[in-house]
Tab-separated table of C-alpha atoms in Angstrom:
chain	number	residue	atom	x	y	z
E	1	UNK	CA	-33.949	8.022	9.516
E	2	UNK	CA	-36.812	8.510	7.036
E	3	UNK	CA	-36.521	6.304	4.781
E	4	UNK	CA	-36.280	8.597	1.746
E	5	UNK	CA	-33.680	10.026	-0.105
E	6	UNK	CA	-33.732	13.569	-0.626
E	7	UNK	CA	-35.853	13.092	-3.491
E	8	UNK	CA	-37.910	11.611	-2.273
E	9	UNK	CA	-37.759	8.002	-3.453
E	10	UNK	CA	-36.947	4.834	-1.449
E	11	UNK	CA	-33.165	4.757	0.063
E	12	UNK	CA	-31.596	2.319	-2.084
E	13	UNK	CA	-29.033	1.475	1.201
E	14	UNK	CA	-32.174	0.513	3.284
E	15	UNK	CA	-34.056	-1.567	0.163
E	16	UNK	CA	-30.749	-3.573	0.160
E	17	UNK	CA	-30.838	-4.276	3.954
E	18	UNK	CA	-34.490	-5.180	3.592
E	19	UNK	CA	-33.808	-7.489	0.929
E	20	UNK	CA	-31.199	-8.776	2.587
E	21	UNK	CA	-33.201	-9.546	5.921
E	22	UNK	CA	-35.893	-10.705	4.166
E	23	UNK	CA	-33.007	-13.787	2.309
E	24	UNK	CA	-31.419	-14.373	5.650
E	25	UNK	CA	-34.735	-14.811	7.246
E	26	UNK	CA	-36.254	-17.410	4.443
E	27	UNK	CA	-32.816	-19.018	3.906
E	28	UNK	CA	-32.764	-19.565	7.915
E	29	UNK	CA	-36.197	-21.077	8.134
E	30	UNK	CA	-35.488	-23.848	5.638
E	31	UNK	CA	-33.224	-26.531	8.073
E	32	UNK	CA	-31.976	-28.328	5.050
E	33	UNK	CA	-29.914	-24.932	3.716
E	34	UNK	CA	-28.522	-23.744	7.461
E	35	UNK	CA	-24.855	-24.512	8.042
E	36	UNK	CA	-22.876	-22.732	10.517
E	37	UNK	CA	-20.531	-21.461	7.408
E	38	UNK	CA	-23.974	-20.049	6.079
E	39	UNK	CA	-24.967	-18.181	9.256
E	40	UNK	CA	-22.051	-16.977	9.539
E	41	UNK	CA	-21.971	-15.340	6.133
E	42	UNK	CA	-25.463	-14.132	6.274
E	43	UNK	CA	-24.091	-12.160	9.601
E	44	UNK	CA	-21.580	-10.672	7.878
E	45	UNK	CA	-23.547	-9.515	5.158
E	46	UNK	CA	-26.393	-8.230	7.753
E	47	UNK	CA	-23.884	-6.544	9.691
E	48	UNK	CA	-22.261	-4.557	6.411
E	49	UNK	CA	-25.458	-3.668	5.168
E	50	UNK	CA	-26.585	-2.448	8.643
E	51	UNK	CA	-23.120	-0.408	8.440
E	52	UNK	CA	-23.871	0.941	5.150
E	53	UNK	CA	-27.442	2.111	6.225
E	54	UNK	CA	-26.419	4.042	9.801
E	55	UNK	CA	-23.290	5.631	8.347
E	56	UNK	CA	-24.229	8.919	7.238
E	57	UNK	CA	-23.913	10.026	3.975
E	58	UNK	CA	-20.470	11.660	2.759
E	59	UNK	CA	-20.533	15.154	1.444
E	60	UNK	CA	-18.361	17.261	-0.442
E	61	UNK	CA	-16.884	18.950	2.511
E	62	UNK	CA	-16.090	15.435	3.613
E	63	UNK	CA	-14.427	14.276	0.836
E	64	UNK	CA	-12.131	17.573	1.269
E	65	UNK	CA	-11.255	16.973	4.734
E	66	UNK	CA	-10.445	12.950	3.688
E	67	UNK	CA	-8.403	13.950	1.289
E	68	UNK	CA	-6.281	15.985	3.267
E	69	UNK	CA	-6.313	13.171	5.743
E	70	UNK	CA	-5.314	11.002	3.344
E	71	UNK	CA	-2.432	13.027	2.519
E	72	UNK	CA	-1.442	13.263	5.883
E	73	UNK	CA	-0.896	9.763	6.312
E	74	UNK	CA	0.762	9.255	3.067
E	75	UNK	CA	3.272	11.910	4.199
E	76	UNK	CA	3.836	9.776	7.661
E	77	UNK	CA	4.431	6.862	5.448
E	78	UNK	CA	6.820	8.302	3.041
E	79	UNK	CA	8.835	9.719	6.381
E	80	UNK	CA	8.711	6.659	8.123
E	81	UNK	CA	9.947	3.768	5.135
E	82	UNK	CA	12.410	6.812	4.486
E	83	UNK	CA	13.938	6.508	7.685
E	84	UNK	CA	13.855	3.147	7.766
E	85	UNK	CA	13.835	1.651	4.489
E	86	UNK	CA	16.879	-0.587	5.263
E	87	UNK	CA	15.067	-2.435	7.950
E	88	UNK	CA	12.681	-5.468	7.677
E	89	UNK	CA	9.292	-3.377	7.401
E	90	UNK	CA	5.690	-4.468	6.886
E	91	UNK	CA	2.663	-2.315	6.062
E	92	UNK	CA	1.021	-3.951	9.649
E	93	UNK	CA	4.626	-2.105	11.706
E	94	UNK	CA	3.828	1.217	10.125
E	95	UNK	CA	0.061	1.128	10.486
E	96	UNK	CA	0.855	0.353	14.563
E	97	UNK	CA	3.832	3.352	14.395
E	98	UNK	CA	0.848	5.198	13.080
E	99	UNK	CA	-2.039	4.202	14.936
E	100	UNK	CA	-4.157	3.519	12.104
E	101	UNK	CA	-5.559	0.210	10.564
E	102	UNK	CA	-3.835	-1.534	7.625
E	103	UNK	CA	-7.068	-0.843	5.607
E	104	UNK	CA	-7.342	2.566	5.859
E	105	UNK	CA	-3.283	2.814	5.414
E	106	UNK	CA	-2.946	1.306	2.340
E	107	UNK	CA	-6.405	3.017	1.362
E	108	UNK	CA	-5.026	6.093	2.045
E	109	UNK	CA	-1.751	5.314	0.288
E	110	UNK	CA	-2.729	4.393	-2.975
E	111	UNK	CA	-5.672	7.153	-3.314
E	112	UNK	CA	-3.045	9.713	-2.384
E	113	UNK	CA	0.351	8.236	-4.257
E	114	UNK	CA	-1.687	5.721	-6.775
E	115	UNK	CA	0.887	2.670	-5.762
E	116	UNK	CA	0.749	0.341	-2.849
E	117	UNK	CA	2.998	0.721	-0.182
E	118	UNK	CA	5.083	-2.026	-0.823
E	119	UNK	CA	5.247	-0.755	-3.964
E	120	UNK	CA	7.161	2.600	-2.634
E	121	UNK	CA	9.133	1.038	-0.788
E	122	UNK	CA	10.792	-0.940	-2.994
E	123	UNK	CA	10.986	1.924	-5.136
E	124	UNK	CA	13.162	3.454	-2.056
E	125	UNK	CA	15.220	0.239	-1.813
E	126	UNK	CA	16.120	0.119	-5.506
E	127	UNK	CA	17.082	3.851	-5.796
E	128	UNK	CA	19.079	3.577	-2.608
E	129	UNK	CA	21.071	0.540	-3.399
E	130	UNK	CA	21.690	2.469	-6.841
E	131	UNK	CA	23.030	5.686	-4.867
E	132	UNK	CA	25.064	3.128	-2.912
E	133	UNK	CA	26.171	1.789	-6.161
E	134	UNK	CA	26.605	5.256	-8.039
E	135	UNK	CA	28.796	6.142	-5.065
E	136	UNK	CA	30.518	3.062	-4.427
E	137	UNK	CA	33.681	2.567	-3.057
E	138	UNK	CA	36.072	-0.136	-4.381
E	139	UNK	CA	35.512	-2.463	-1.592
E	140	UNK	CA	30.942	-2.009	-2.198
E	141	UNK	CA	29.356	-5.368	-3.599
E	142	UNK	CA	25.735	-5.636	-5.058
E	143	UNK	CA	25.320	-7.815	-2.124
E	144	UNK	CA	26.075	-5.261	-0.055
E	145	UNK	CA	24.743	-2.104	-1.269
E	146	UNK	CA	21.073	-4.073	-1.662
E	147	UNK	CA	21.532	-5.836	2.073
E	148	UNK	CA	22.492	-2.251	3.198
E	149	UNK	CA	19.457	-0.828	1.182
E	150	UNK	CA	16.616	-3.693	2.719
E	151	UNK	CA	16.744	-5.483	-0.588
E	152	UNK	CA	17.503	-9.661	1.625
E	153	UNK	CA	16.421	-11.404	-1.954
E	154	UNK	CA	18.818	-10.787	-4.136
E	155	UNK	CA	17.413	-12.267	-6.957
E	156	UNK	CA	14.133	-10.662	-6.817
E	157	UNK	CA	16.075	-7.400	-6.093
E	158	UNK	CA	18.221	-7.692	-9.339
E	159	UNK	CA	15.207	-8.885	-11.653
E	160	UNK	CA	13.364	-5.322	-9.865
E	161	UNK	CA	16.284	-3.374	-9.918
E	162	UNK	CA	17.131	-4.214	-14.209
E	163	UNK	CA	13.279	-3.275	-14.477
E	164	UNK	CA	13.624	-0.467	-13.104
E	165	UNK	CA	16.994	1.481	-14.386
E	166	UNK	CA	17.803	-0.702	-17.705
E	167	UNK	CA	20.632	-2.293	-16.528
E	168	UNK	CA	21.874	-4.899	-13.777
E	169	UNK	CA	23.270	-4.041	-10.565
E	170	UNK	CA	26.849	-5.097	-11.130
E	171	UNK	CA	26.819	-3.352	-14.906
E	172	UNK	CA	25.758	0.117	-13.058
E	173	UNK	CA	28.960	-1.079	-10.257
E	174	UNK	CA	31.003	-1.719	-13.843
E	175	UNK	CA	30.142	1.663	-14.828
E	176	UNK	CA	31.011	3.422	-11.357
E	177	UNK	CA	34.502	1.240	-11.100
E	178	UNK	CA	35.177	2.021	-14.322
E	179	UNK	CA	34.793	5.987	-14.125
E	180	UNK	CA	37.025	6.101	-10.545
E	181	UNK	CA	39.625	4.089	-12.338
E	182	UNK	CA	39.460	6.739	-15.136
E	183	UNK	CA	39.321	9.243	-13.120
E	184	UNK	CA	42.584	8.162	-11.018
E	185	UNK	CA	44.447	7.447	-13.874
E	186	UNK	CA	43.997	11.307	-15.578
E	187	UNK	CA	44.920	12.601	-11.956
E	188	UNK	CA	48.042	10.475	-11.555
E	189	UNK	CA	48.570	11.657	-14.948
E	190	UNK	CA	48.086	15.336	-14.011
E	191	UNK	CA	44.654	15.928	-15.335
E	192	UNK	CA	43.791	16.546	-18.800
């Protein structure tokens, strides 16, 4: 490592770690400013600057190849909350199913689909429990079709749920019970 960028002026990675030392190492020397809480933050500081200087540099071809990473696992997330949505799921389950960290998870998640993944999820949740109530068969609650879609707060899931289509749960059920009952009536009728 020379030192230098490429041109040909100090690294402004390795000023920061030298600036950094040079803090830790007056800050340290003075008894009367050294806690334990204070070491311990200089170390992590140290150790993130050291990071930042030994990592090499990230070119174009890089950023390529991380974006199709990133898309990657963004796919395996969308697959896996879509098979699963209904069941209690946090971002820590999938990054284990997945083998990856939760930082670099969510990282690639929201560079790739520009929401969280909690965010999407929900978003799965709410349109399922609306399919379930779209589709609904006389006997279909709200509390059911959002326990059967992985929505277990109701009330958060009904405040989300109006946000999101313009109308409550049980007035989109209203709608749905309303348009069977019409719809049995003109065919016990004979059709019209």
């Amino acid at each position: 490592m020379s030192g230098e960028t490429m041109l040909g002026g100090p690294d402004p990675k390795q000023l920061k770690l030298l600036e950094l030392l040079e803090f830790s190492f007056n800050h340290l020397s003075n008894p009367d400013l050294v806690s334990d809480r204070a070491v311990m933050l200089l170390e992590a500081l140290v150790e993130d600057a050291l990071i930042d200087v030994l990592k090499p540099g990230v070119s174009h071809h890089d950023e390529r190849s991380r974006g199709h990473r990133y898309e990657n696992i963004a796919k395996s997330v969308e697959a896996y909350i879509d098979a699963s949505f209904s069941e209690a799921i946090t971002v820590s389950q999938i990054a284990a199913e997945l083998n990856l960290s939760t930082r670099v998870l969510q990282r690639a998640f929201k560079d790739r689909r520009g929401m969280t993944i909690r965010s999407y999820l929900s978003i799965v949740r709410l349109n399922a429990m609306r399919g379930t109530l779209l589709g609904a068969a006389p006997q279909v609650s709200v509390t059911s079709a959002a326990l059967d879609s992985g929505l277990f707060h109701l009330g958060r899931a009904s405040a989300a749920y109006r946000q999101r289509f313009g109308e409550t749960p049980s007035e989109t059920l209203c709608h749905n019970i309303g348009q069977q009952t019409d719809s049995a009536a003109v065919a016990r009728r004979g059709g019209a």
